[in-house]
Short mmCIF file of C-alpha atoms in Angstrom, two decimals:
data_model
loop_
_atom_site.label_atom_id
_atom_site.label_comp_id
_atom_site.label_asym_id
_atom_site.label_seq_id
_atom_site.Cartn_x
_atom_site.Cartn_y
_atom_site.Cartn_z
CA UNK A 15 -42.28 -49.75 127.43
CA UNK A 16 -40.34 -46.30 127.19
CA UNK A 17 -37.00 -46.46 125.97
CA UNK A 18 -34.80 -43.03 126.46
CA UNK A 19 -31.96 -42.22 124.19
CA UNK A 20 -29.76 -38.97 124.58
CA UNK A 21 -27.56 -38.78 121.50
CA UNK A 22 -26.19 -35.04 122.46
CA UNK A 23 -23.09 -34.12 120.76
CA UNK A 24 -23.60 -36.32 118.22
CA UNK A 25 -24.15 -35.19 114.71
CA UNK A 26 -26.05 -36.32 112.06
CA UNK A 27 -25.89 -39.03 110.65
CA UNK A 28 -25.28 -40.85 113.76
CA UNK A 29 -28.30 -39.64 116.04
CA UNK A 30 -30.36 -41.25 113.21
CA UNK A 31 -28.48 -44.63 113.20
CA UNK A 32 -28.67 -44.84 116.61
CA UNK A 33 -32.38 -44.30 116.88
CA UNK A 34 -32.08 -47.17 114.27
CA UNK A 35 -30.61 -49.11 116.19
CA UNK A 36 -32.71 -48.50 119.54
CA UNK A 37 -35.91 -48.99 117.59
CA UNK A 38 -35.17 -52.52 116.55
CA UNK A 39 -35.34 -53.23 120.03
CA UNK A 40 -38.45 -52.41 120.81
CA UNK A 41 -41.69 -53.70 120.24
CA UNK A 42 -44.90 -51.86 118.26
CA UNK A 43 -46.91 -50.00 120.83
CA UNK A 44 -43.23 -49.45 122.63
CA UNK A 45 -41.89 -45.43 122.57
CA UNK A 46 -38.89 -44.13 121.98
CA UNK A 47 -37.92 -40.65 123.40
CA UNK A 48 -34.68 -39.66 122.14
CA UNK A 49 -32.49 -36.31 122.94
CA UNK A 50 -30.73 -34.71 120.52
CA UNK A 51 -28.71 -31.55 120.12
CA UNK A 52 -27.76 -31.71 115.90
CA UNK A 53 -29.68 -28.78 114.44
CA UNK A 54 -30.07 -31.58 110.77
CA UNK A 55 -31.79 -34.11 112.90
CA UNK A 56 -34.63 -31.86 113.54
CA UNK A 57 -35.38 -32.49 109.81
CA UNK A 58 -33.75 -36.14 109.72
CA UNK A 59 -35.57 -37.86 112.82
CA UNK A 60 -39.03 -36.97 112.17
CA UNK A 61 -38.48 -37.61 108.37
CA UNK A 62 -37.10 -40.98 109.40
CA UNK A 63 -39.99 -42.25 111.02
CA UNK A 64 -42.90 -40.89 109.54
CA UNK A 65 -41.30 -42.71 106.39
CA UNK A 66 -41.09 -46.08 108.82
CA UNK A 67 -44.72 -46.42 109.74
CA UNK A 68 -44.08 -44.77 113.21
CA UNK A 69 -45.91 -42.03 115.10
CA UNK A 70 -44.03 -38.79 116.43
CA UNK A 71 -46.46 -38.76 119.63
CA UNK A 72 -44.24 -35.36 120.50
CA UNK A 73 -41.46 -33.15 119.10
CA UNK A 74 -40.05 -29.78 121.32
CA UNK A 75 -37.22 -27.83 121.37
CA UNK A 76 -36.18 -27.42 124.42
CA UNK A 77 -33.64 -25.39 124.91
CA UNK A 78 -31.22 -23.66 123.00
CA UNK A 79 -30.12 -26.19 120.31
CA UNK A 80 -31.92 -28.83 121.93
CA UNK A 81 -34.73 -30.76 121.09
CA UNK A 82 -36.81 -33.73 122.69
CA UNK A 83 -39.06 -36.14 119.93
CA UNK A 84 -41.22 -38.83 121.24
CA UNK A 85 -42.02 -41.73 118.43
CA UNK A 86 -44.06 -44.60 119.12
CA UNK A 87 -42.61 -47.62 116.83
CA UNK A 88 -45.36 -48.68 114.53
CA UNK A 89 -46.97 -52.21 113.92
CA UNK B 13 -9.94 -3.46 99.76
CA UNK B 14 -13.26 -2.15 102.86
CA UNK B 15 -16.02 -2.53 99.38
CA UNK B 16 -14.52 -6.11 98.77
CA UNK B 17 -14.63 -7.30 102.52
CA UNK B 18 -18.45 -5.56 102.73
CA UNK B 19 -19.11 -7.72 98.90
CA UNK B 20 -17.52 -10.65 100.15
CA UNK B 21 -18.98 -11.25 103.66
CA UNK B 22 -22.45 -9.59 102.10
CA UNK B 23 -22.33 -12.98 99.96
CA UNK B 24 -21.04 -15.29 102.67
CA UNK B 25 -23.49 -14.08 105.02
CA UNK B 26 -26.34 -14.85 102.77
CA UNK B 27 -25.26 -17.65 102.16
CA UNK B 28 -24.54 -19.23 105.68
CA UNK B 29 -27.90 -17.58 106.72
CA UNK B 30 -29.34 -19.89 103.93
CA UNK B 31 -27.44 -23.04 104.07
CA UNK B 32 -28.32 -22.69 108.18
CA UNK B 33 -31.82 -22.27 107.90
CA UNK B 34 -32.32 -24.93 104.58
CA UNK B 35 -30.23 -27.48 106.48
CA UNK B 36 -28.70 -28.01 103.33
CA UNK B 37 -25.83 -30.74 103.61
CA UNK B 38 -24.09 -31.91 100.32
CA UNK B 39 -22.74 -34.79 101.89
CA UNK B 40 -26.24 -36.03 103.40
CA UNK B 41 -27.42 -35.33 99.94
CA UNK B 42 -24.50 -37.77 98.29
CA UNK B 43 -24.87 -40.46 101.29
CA UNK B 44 -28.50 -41.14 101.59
CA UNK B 45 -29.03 -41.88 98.14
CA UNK B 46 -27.11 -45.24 99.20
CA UNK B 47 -27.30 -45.17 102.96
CA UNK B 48 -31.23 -44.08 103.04
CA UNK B 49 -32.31 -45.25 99.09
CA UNK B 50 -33.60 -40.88 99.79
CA UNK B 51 -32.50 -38.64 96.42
CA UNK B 52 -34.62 -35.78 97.86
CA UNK B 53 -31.75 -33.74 99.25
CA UNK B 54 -29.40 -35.06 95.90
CA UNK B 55 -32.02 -33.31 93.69
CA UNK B 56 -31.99 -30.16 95.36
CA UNK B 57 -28.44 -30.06 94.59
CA UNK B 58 -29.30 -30.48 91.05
CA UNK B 59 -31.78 -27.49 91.46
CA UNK B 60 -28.97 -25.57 92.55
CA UNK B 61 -26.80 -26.66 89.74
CA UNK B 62 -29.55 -25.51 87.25
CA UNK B 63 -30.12 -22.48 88.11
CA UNK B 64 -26.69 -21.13 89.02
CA UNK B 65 -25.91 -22.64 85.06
CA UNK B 66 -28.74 -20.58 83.80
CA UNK B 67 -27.76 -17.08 85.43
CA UNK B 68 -24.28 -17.51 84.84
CA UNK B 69 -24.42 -18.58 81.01
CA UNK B 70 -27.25 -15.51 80.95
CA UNK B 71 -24.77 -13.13 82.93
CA UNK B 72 -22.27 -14.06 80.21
CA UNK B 73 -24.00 -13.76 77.51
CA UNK B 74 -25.10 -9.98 78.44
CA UNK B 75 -20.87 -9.01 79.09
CA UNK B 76 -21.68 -9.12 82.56
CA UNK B 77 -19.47 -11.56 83.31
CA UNK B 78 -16.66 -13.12 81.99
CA UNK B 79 -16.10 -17.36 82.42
CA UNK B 80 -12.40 -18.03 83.73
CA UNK B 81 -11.07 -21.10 81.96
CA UNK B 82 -10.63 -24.17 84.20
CA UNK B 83 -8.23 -26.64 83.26
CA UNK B 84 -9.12 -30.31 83.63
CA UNK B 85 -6.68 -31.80 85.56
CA UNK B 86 -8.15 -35.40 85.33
CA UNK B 87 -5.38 -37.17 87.70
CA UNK B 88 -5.78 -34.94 90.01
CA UNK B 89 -9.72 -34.46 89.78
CA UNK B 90 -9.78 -38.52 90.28
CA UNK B 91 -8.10 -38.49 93.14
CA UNK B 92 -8.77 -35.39 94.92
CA UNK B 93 -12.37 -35.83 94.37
CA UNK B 94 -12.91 -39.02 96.10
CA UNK B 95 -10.13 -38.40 98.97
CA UNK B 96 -12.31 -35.13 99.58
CA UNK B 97 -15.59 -37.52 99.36
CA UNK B 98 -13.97 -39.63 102.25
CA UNK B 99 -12.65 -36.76 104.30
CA UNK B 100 -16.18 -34.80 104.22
CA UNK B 101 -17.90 -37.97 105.69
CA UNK B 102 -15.38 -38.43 108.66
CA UNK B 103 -15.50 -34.37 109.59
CA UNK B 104 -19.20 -34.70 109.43
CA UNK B 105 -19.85 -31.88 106.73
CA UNK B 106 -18.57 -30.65 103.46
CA UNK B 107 -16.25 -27.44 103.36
CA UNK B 108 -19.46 -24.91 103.32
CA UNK B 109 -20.64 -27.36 105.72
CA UNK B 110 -18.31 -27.42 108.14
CA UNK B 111 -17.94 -23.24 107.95
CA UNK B 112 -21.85 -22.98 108.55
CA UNK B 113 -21.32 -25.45 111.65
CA UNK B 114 -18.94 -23.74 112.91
CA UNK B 115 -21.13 -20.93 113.25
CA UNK B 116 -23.71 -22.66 114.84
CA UNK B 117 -21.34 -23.52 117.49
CA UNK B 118 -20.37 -27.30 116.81
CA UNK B 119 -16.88 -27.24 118.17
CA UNK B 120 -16.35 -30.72 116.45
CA UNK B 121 -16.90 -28.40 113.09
CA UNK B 122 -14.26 -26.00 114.22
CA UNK B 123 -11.71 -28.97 114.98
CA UNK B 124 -12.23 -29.81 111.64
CA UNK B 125 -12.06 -26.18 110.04
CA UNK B 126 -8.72 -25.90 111.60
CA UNK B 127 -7.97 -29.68 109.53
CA UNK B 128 -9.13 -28.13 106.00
CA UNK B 129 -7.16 -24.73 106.48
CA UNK B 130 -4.16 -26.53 107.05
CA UNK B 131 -4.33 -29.48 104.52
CA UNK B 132 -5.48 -26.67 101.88
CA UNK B 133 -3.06 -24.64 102.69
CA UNK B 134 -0.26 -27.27 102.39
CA UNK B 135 -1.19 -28.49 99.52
CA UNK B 136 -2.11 -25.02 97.79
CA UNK B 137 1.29 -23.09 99.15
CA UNK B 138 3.22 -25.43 101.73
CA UNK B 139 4.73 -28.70 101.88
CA UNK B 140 2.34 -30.74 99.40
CA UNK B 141 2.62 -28.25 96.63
CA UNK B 142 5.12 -30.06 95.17
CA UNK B 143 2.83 -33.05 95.11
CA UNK B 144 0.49 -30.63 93.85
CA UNK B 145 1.85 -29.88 91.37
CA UNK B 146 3.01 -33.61 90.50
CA UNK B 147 -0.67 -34.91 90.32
CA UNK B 148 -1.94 -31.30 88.85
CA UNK B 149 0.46 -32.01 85.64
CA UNK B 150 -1.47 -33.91 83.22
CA UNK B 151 -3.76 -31.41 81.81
CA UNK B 152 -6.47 -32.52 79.38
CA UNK B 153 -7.02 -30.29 75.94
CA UNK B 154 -10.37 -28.99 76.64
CA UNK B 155 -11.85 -27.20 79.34
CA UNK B 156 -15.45 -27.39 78.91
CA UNK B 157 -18.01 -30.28 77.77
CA UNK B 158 -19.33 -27.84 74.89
CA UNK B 159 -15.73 -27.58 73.66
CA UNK B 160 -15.23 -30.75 73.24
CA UNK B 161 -18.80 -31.97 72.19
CA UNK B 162 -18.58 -28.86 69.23
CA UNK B 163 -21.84 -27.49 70.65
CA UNK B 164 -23.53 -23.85 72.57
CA UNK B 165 -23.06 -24.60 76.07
CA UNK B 166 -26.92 -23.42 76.00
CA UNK B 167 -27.97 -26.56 74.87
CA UNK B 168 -26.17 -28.17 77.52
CA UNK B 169 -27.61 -25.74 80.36
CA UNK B 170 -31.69 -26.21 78.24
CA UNK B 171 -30.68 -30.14 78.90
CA UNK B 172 -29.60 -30.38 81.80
CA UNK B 173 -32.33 -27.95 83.52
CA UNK B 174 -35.28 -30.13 81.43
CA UNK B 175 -34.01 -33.25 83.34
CA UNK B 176 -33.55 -31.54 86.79
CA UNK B 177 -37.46 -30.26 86.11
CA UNK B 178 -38.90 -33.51 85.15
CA UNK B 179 -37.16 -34.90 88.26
CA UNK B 180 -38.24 -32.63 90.63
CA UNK B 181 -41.94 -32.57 89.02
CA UNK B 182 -42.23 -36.45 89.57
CA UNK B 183 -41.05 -36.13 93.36
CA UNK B 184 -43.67 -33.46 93.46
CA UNK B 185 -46.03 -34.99 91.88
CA UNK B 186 -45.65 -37.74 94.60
CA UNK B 187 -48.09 -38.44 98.17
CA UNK B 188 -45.70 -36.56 100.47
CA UNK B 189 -46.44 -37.93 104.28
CA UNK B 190 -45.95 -34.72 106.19
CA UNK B 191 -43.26 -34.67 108.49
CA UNK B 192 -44.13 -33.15 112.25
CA UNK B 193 -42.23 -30.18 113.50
CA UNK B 194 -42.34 -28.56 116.90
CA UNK B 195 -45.40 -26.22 117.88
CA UNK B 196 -44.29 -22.97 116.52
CA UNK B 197 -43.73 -19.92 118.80
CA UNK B 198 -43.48 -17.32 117.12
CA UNK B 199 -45.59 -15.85 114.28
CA UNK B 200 -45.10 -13.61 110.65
CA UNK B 201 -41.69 -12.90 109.22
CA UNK B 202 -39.89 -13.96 112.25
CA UNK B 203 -41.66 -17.67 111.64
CA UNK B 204 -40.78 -17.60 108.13
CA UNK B 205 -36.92 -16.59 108.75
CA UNK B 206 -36.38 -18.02 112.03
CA UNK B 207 -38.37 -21.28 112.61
CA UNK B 208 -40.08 -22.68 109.85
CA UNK B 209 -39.02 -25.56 108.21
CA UNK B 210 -37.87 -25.04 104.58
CA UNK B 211 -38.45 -27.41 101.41
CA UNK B 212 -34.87 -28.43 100.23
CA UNK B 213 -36.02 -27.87 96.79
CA UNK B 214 -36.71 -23.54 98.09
CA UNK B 215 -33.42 -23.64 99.85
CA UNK B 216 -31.73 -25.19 96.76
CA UNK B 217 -33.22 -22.06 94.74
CA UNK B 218 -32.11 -19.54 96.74
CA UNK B 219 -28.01 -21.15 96.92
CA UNK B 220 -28.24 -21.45 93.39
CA UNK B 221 -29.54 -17.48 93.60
CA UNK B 222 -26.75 -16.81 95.73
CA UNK B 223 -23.98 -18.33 93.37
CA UNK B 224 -25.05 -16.20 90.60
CA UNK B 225 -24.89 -13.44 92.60
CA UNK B 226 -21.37 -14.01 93.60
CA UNK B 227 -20.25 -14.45 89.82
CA UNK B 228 -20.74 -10.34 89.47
CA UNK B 229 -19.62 -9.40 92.81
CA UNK B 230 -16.31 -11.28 93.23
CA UNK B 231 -15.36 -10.64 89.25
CA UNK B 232 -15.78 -6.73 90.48
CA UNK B 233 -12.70 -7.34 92.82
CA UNK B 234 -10.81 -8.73 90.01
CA UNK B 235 -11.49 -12.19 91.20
CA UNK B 236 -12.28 -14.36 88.03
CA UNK B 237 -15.37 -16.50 89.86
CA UNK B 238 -17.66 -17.20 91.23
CA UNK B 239 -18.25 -19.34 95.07
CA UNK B 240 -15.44 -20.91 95.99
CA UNK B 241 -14.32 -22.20 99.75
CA UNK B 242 -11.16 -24.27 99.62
CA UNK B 243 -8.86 -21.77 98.07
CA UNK B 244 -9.94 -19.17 100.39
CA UNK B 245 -10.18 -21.87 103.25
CA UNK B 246 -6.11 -21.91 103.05
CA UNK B 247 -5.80 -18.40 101.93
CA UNK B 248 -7.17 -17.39 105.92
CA UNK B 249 -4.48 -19.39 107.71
CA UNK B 250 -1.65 -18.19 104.85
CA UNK B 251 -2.90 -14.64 106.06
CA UNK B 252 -2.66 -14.85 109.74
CA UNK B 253 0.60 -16.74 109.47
CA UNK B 254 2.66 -14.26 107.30
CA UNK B 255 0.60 -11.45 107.61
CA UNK B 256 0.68 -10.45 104.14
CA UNK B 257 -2.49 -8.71 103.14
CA UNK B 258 -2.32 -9.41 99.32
CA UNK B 259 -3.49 -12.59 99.87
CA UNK B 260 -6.87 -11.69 100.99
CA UNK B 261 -9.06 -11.49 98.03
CA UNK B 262 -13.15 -11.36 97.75
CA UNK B 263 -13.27 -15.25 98.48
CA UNK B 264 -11.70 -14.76 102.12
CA UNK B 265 -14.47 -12.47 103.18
CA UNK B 266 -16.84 -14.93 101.77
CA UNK B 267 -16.04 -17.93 103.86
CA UNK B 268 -16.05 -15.87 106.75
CA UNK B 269 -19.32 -14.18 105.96
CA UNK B 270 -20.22 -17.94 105.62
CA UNK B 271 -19.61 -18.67 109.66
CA UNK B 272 -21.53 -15.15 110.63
CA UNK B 273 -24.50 -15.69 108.64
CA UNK B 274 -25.04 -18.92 110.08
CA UNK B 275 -24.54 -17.72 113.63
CA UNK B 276 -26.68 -14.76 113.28
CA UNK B 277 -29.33 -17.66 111.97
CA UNK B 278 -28.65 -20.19 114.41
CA UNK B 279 -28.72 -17.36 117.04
CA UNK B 280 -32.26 -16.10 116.03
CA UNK B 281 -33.67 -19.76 116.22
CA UNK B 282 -32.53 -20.28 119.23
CA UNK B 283 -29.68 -23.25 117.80
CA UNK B 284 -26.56 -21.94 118.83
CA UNK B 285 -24.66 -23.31 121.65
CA UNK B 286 -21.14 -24.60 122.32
CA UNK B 287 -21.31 -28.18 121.96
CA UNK B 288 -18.22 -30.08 122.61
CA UNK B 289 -17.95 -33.47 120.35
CA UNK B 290 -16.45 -36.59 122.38
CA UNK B 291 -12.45 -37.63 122.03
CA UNK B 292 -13.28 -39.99 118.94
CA UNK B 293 -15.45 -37.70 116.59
CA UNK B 294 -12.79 -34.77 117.96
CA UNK B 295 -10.20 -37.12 115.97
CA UNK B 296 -12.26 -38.14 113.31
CA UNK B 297 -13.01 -34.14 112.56
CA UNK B 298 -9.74 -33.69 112.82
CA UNK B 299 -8.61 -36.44 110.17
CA UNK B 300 -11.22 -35.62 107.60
CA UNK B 301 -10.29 -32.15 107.57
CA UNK B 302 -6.55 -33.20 106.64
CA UNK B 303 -7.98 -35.14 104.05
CA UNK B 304 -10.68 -32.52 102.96
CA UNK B 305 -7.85 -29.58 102.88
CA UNK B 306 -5.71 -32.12 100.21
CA UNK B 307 -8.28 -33.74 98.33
CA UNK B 308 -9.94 -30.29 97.17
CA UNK B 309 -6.77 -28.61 97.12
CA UNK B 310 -5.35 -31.33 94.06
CA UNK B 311 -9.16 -31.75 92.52
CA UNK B 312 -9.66 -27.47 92.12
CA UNK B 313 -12.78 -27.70 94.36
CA UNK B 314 -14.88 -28.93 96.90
CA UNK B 315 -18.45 -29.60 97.29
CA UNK B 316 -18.98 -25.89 96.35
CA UNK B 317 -16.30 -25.05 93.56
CA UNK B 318 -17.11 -28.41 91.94
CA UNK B 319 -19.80 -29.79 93.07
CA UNK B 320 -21.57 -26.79 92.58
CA UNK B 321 -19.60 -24.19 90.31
CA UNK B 322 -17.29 -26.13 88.11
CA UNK B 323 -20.68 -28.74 86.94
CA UNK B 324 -22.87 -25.52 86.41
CA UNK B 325 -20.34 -23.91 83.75
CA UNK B 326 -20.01 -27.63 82.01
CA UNK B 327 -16.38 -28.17 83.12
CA UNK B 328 -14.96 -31.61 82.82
CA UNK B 329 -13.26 -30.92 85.88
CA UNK B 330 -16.39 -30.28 87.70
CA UNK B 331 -18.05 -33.48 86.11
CA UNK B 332 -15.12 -35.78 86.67
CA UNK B 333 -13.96 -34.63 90.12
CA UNK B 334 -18.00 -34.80 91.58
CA UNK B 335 -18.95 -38.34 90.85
CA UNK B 336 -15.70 -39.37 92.52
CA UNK B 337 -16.54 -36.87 95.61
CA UNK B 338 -19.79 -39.00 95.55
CA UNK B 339 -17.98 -42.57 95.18
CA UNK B 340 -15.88 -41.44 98.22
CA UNK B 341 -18.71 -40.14 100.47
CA UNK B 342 -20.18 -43.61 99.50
CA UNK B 343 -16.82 -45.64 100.69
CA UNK B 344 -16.33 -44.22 103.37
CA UNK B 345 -20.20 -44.64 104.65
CA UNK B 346 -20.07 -48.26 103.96
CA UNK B 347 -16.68 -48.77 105.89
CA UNK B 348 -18.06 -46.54 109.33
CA UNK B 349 -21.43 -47.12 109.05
CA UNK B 350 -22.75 -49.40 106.54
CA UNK B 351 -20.22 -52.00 107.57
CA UNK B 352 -20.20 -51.91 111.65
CA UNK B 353 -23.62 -51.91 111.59
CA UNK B 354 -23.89 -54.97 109.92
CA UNK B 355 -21.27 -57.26 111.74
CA UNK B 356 -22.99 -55.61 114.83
CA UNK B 357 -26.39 -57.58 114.00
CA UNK B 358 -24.34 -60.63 112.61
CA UNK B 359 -23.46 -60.98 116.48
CA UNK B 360 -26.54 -60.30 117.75
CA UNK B 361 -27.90 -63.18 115.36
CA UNK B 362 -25.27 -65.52 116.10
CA UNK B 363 -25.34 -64.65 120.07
CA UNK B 364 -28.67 -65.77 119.94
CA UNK B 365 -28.43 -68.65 118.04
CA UNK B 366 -25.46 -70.22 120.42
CA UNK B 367 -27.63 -68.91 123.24
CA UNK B 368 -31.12 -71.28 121.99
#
């Protein structure tokens, strides 16, 4: 399962709580591809889930100030 | 008056350029250490501490400088400090913070700009100054740890730099899982200054760099310090509403250099852009920055001028008036995010449970 979360406008800390929050939903295996436009998540997100076990299976920016990461949630 | 604005927004620019690039947040430093259990970004504001202790102290020593006297105010570094804690967690950024935002083009950032110039200048020159001046009475006998303690500051700058060290050497000397970043597109210099990610612990380096640097440059306008962004904050919005041009001094050009270094970053990378925040954070920017403006207007400093400055020269204002900017940022984290969270999964569990 693919879940998609667009947390644009929102600034950090709160993209990371919500991908938090989305990931406890889902199950290992499961990916979560989440949107965000706050320039301290580009360091925050993929910190966060390295450090959780999970796999960024993608990270682009694309556009300006605008990023896409791709994690699949670990076992 | 045209070789202090060139000095001043010289610094600022620098040092928005840096703080852009580095990422470097003070208040994501003081709240993950509870929300996250992650010190990494906390100890590269010790870095920055340490070395901005060592130039200045060194500066001093050699004439270059002189070290202003900064009277501990202990009601008012109490209080201030942890109202400013609060305020910097609701308006998403400290006061450097929230400049270097703006630049990038957070409108949220500028909502809450607008929030600190006010409250700083109320409290500083307007309607709160007599409330200022109320909480800013009691005025403790000594200035500076050393003072009191009967010792060279030295040994307090050799101490405190041995600890930062040995702190930063054991997260070193740690497995670090590398951390993906996007597939870089361009290559040399331009990689380096406008894409790369940098280590905290470099960016932390080159602010503390940056603060020294200001010492010399601002005391060569007559201005007895070193960074400072509250003061200057309310100083802007006292200019353009009376227009009176004595008011600008070196630390005006340096919070503005602040917001044009960052853009010119932020533009290079390819991470500026309008972004409009939604009605609640647009209130919530707007609050903190009230609360910001007052809390470091009472407490002689915000994340930069005590957080920063004030703990590098040994103050007791600076020492006092930080932990409680920390014991705020951590208050107000439990109570909007620590807190919902958690009745927010109490429902879920009970939901389910009536649900079974």
């Amino acid at each position: 399962m693919t879940k998609h979360l667009r947390v644009l406008g929102m600034v950090c800390p709160f993209p990371l709580i919500e991908a938090e929050n989305a990931m406890a939903e889902l199950a290992p295996g499961d990916e979560l591809v989440i949107d965000f436009d706050c320039t301290q998540a580009t360091e925050s997100l993929p910190r966060w889930a390295v450090q959780n076990g999970h796999e960024v299976v993608a990270f682009e920016q694309i556009g300006d100030a605008q990023w896409q990461i791709r994690i699949r949630k670990g076992a | 008056m045209v070789g202090m604005a060139l000095s001043g927004l010289f610094c600022g620019a620098l040092l928005g350029f840096v703080l852009q690039r580095g990422r470097f947040c003070m208040v994501s430093a003081y709240r993950d250490v509870y929300l996250t259990r992650d010190n990494r970004l906390f100890l590269a504001t010790l870095i920055a501490i340490a070395v901005q202790s060592v130039g200045v102290y060194t500066l001093a020593a050699l004439g270059v400088i002189q070290i202003p006297e900064i009277p501990f105010t202990y009601l008012a570094a109490v209080i201030g400090g942890f109202l400013f804690g609060i305020g910097i967690v609701l308006a998403g950024g400290c006061a450097t913070g929230t400049w270097y935002r703006a630049g990038e083009g957070l409108v949220g950032s500028w909502i809450a700009l607008f929030g600190y110039m006010v409250g700083s200048a109320a409290t500083k020159f307007g309607a709160l100054k007599p409330l200022h001046d109320v909480l800013t009475a009691p005025k403790a006998p000594h200035a500076f740890i050393h003072e009191t303690l009967g010792l060279s500051p030295w040994l307090l700058v050799v101490l405190f730099s041995g600890v930062t060290l040995a702190a930063v050497w054991r997260h070193l000397r740690r497995p670090q899982v590398p951390v993906p970043s996007p597939k870089p597109r361009k290559r040399g210099l331009a990689h380096l200054l406008f894409e790369k990610r940098w280590h905290p612990f470099v960016t932390a380096v080159l602010v503390g760099l940056i603060a020294v640097l200001a010492w010399p440059l601002s005391e060569a306008t007559g201005r007895l310090y070193g960074l400072g962004v509250t003061t200057p904050t309310g100083k802007l919005l006292q200019y353009a509403v009376t227009g009176d041009a004595s008011v600008l001094d070196w630390g005006v050009f340096l919070v503005v250099g602040i917001a044009l270094g960052s853009y010119a970053a932020a533009k290079g990378s390819g991470e500026f852009r309008w972004r409009v925040p939604d009605a609640n954070t647009a209130m919530r920017s707007l609050i903190g920055g009230l609360i910001m403006g007052f809390g470091a207007g009472i407490a002689g400093g915000c994340t930069i001028g005590n957080g920063l400055v004030n703990t590098a020269l040994f103050t007791w204002e600076g020492w006092v008036a930080t932990p409680f900017i920390i014991l705020g940022t951590w208050t107000a984290t439990y109570w909007i995010m620590v807190r919902p969270r958690r009745r927010a999964q109490r429902v879920v569990v009970t939901g389910a449970a009536q649900s079974a």
